[in-house]
XYZ file of C-alpha atoms in Angstrom:
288
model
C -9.010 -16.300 40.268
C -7.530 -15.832 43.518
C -3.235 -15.969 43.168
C -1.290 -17.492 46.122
C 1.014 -15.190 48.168
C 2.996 -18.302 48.308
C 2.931 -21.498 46.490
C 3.407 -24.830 47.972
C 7.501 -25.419 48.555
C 7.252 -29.225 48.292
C 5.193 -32.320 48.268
C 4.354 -34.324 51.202
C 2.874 -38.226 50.329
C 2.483 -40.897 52.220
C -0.394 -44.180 52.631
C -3.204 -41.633 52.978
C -2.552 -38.484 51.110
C -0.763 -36.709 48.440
C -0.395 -32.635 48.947
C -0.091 -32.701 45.137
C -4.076 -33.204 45.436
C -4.094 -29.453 46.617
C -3.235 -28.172 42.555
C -6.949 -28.951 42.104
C -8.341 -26.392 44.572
C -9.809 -23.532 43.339
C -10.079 -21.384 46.526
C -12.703 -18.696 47.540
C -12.184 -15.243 49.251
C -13.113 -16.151 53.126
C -12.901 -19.950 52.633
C -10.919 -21.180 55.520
C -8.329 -23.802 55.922
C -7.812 -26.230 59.018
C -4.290 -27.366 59.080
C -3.196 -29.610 61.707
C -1.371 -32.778 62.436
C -3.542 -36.093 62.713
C -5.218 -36.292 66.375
C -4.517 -32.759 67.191
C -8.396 -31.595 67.344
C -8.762 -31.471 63.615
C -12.394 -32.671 63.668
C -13.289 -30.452 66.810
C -12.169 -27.243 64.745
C -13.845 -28.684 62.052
C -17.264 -29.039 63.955
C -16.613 -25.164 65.601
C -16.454 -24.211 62.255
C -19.090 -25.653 61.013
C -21.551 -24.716 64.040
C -20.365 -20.704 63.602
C -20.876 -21.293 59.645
C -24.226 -22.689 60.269
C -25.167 -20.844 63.457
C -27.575 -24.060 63.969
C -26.310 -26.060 67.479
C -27.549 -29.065 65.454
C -25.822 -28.272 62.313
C -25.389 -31.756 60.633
C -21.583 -31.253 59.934
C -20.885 -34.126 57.995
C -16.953 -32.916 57.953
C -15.773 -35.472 55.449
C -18.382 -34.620 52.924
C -18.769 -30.752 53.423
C -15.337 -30.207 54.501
C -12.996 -32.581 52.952
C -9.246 -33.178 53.750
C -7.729 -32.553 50.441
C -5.002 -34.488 50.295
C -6.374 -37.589 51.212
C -5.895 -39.947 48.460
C -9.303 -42.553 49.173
C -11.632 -39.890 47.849
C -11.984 -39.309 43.982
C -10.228 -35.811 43.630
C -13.150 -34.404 41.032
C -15.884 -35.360 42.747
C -14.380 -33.515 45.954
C -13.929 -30.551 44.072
C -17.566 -30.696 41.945
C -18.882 -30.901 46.189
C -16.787 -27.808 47.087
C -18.000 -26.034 44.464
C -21.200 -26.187 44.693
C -21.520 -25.185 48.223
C -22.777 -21.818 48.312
C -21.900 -21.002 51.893
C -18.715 -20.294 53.497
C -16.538 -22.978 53.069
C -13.734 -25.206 55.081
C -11.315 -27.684 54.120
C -8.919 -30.160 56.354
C -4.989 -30.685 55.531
C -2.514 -32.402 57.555
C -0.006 -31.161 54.905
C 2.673 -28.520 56.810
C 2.200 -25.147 55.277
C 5.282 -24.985 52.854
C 3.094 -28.006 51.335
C 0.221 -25.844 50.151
C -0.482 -22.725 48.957
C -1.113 -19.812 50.881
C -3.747 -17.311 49.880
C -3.754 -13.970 51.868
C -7.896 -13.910 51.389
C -8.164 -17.222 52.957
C -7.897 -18.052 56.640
C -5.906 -20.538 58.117
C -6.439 -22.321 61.963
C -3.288 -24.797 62.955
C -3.886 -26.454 66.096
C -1.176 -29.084 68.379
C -1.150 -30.802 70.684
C 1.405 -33.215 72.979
C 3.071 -35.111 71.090
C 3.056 -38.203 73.261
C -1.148 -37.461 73.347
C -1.026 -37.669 69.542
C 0.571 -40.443 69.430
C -1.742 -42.260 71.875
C -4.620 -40.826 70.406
C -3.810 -42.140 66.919
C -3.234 -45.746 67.951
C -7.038 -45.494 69.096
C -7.865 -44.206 65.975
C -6.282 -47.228 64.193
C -7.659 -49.646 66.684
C -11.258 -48.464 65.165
C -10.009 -48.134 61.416
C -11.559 -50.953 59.523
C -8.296 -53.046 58.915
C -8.668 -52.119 55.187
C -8.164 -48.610 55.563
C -5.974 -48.745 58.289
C -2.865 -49.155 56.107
C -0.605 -48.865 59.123
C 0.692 -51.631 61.537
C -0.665 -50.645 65.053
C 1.808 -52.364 67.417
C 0.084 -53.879 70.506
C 2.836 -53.066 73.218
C 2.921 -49.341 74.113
C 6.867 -49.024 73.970
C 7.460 -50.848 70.363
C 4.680 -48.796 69.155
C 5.844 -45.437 70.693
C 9.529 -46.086 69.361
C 8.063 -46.244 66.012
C 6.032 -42.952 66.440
C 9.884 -41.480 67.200
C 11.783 -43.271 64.892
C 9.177 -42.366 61.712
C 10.275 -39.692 59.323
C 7.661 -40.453 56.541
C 4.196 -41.100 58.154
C 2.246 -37.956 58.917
C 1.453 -39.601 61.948
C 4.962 -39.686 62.869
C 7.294 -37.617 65.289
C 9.357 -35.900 62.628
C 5.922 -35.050 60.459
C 4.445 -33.474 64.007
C 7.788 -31.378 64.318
C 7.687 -30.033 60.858
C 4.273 -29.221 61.108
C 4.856 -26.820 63.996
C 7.673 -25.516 62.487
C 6.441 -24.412 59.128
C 3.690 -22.515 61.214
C 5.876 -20.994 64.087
C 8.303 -19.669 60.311
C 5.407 -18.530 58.961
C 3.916 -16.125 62.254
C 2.876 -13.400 62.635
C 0.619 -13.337 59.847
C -2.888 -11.315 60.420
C -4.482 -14.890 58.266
C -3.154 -17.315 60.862
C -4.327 -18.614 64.056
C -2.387 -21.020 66.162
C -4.559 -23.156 69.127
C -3.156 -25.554 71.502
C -5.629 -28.698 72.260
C -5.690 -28.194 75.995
C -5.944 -24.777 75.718
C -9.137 -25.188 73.551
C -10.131 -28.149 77.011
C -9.565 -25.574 79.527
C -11.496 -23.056 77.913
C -13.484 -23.982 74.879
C -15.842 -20.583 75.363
C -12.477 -18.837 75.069
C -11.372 -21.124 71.782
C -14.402 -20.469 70.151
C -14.536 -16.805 69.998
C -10.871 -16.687 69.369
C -11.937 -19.228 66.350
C -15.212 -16.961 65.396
C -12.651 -13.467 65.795
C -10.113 -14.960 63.532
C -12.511 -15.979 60.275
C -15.134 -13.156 61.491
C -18.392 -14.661 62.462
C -20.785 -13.054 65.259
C -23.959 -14.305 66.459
C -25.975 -13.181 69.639
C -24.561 -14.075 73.184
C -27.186 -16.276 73.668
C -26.982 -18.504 70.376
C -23.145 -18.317 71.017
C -23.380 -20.287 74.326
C -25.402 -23.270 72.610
C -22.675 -23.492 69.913
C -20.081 -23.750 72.225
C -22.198 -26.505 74.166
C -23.100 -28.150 71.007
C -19.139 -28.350 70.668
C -18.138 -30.303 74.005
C -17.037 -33.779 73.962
C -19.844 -35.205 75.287
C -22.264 -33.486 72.876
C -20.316 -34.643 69.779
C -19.836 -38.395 71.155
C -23.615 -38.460 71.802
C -23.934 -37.164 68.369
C -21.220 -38.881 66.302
C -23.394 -39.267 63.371
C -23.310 -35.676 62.570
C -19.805 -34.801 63.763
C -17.702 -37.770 63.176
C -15.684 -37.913 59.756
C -17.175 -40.740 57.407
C -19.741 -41.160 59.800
C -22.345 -43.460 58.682
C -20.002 -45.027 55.406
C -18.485 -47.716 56.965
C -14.820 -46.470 57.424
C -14.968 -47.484 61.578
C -15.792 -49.715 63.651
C -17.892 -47.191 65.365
C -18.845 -44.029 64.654
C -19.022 -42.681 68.215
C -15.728 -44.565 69.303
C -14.055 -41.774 67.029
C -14.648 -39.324 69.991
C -12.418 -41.695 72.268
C -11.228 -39.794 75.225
C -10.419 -36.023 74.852
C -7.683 -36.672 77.542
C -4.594 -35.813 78.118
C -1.129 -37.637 79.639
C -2.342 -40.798 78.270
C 1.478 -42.310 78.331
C 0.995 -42.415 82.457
C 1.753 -46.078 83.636
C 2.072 -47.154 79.861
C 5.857 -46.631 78.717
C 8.904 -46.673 80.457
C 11.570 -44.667 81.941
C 13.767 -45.670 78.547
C 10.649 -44.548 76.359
C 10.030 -41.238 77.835
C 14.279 -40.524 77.924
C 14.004 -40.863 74.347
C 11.616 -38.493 73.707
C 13.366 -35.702 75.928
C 16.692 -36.180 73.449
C 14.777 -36.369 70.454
C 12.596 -33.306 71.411
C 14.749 -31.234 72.896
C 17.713 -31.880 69.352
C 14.603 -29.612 67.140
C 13.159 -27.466 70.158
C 13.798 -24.461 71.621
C 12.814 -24.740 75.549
C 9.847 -22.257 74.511
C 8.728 -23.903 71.216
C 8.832 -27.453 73.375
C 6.930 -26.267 76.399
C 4.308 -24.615 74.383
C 3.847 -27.683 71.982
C 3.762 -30.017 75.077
C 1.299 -27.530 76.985
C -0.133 -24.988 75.428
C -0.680 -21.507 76.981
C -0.083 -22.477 80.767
């Protein structure tokens, strides 16, 4: 039995998970962990992961089943584990939890990845907009300002500003640790080539030039819209409206010509009370 190098600090809950779930997990040496906030490119590490773990371009991913976000709170918590453990490949689970919410395990690897937090935002309201209303569990506001305000103003929702912040945070408290990658979303749309092999470097998976070049087109945005039903999460089960409207955009400044002057001042003084100029600029842009 592997023993943490740190255990989880605290307990994060809210409508879809419970970080509590993560006492259940009984982790492997090389089994990696993808720890991001919601809309941040969760399911596109998730898919590079499992294209380098399969080294098959049309690797049936099936990220909710084969590598399931613990803490959500939908999914019977045995039969999640009984799945994991049966796998006999390298495995990968999802959290949206910050770190100081689970435990740490120097033999594990652990990807965090972030993005704008005005994209996330935007990004998440289309991902309500094709929740089935039953699982949606959040009010999506129609105008873009009352809706944005609430993405400030919400200090319990892990879609929320405050949840975003303390993500990136706990990671940039935790750094440098030799386990740990940190990506930035565009950075990963400028140069996904680049992404992946800083993705297959960090957990330590090589495969021929050649074969490496298919996986990293198998992993555009195009390829995984085209084929949702391998790479979207819950794909097939009913949870969206449609499977392939999960892969919305993949854009970024989507607040242009949607919220005000007001809006945007209010996210400069909220940002700018818990960032540094540096830890702001990076979250906002990545590696520019």
């Amino acid at each position: 039995m592997l023993k943490p190098f740190e255990t989880a600090a605290r307990q994060f809950v809210d409508h879809f998970s419970d970080s509590a779930r993560w006492d259940a997990f009984v982790p492997r040496d090389g089994d990696i962990v993808v720890s991001t906030p919601p809309k941040c490119g969760t399911t596109w590490t998730q898919s590079i992961l499992a294209l380098l773990i399969s080294g098959d371009p049309k690797v049936d991913a099936q990220i909710s089943m084969k590598s399931p976000w613990i803490e959500i709170v939908f999914r019977d918590l045995q039969e999640v584990m009984a799945r994991l453990e049966a796998q006999d490949h390298r495995r990968q689970v999802k959290s949206h939890a910050p770190l100081d919410c689970v435990p740490i395990w120097n033999e594990l690897r652990y990807i965090t990845v972030y993005r704008h937090p005005i994209d996330m935002h935007f990004s998440f309201q289309n991902h309500l907009a094709n929740m089935k209303p039953e699982m949606a569990g959040t009010v999506k506001h129609e105008d873009p300002s009352a809706s944005f305000r609430h993405f400030l103003q919400d200090d319990e929702a892990h879609s929320g500003f405050a949840c975003l912040i303390d993500h990136y945070l706990c990671t940039l408290k935790r750094e440098p640790r030799e386990n740990l990658l940190r990506l930035h979303y565009r950075d990963m749309i400028r140069d996904l080539t680049g992404a992946f092999a800083q993705i297959a470097a960090h957990v330590g998976i090589e495969h021929p030039a050649e074969l490496m070049a298919q996986l990293v087109e198998a992993a555009t945005f195009d390829n995984m819209k085209r084929n949702s039903d391998r790479f979207a999460p819950s794909a097939g089960q009913g949870f969206w409206k449609s499977d392939a409207g999960f892969f919305n955009s993949a854009t970024s400044n989507k607040w242009e010509g949607k919220l005000t002057d007001a809006d945007l001042q209010a996210y400069d003084d909220k940002i700018s009370e818990v960032l540094s100029p540096k830890e702001r600029r990076w979250l906002e842009w990545g590696s520019i």
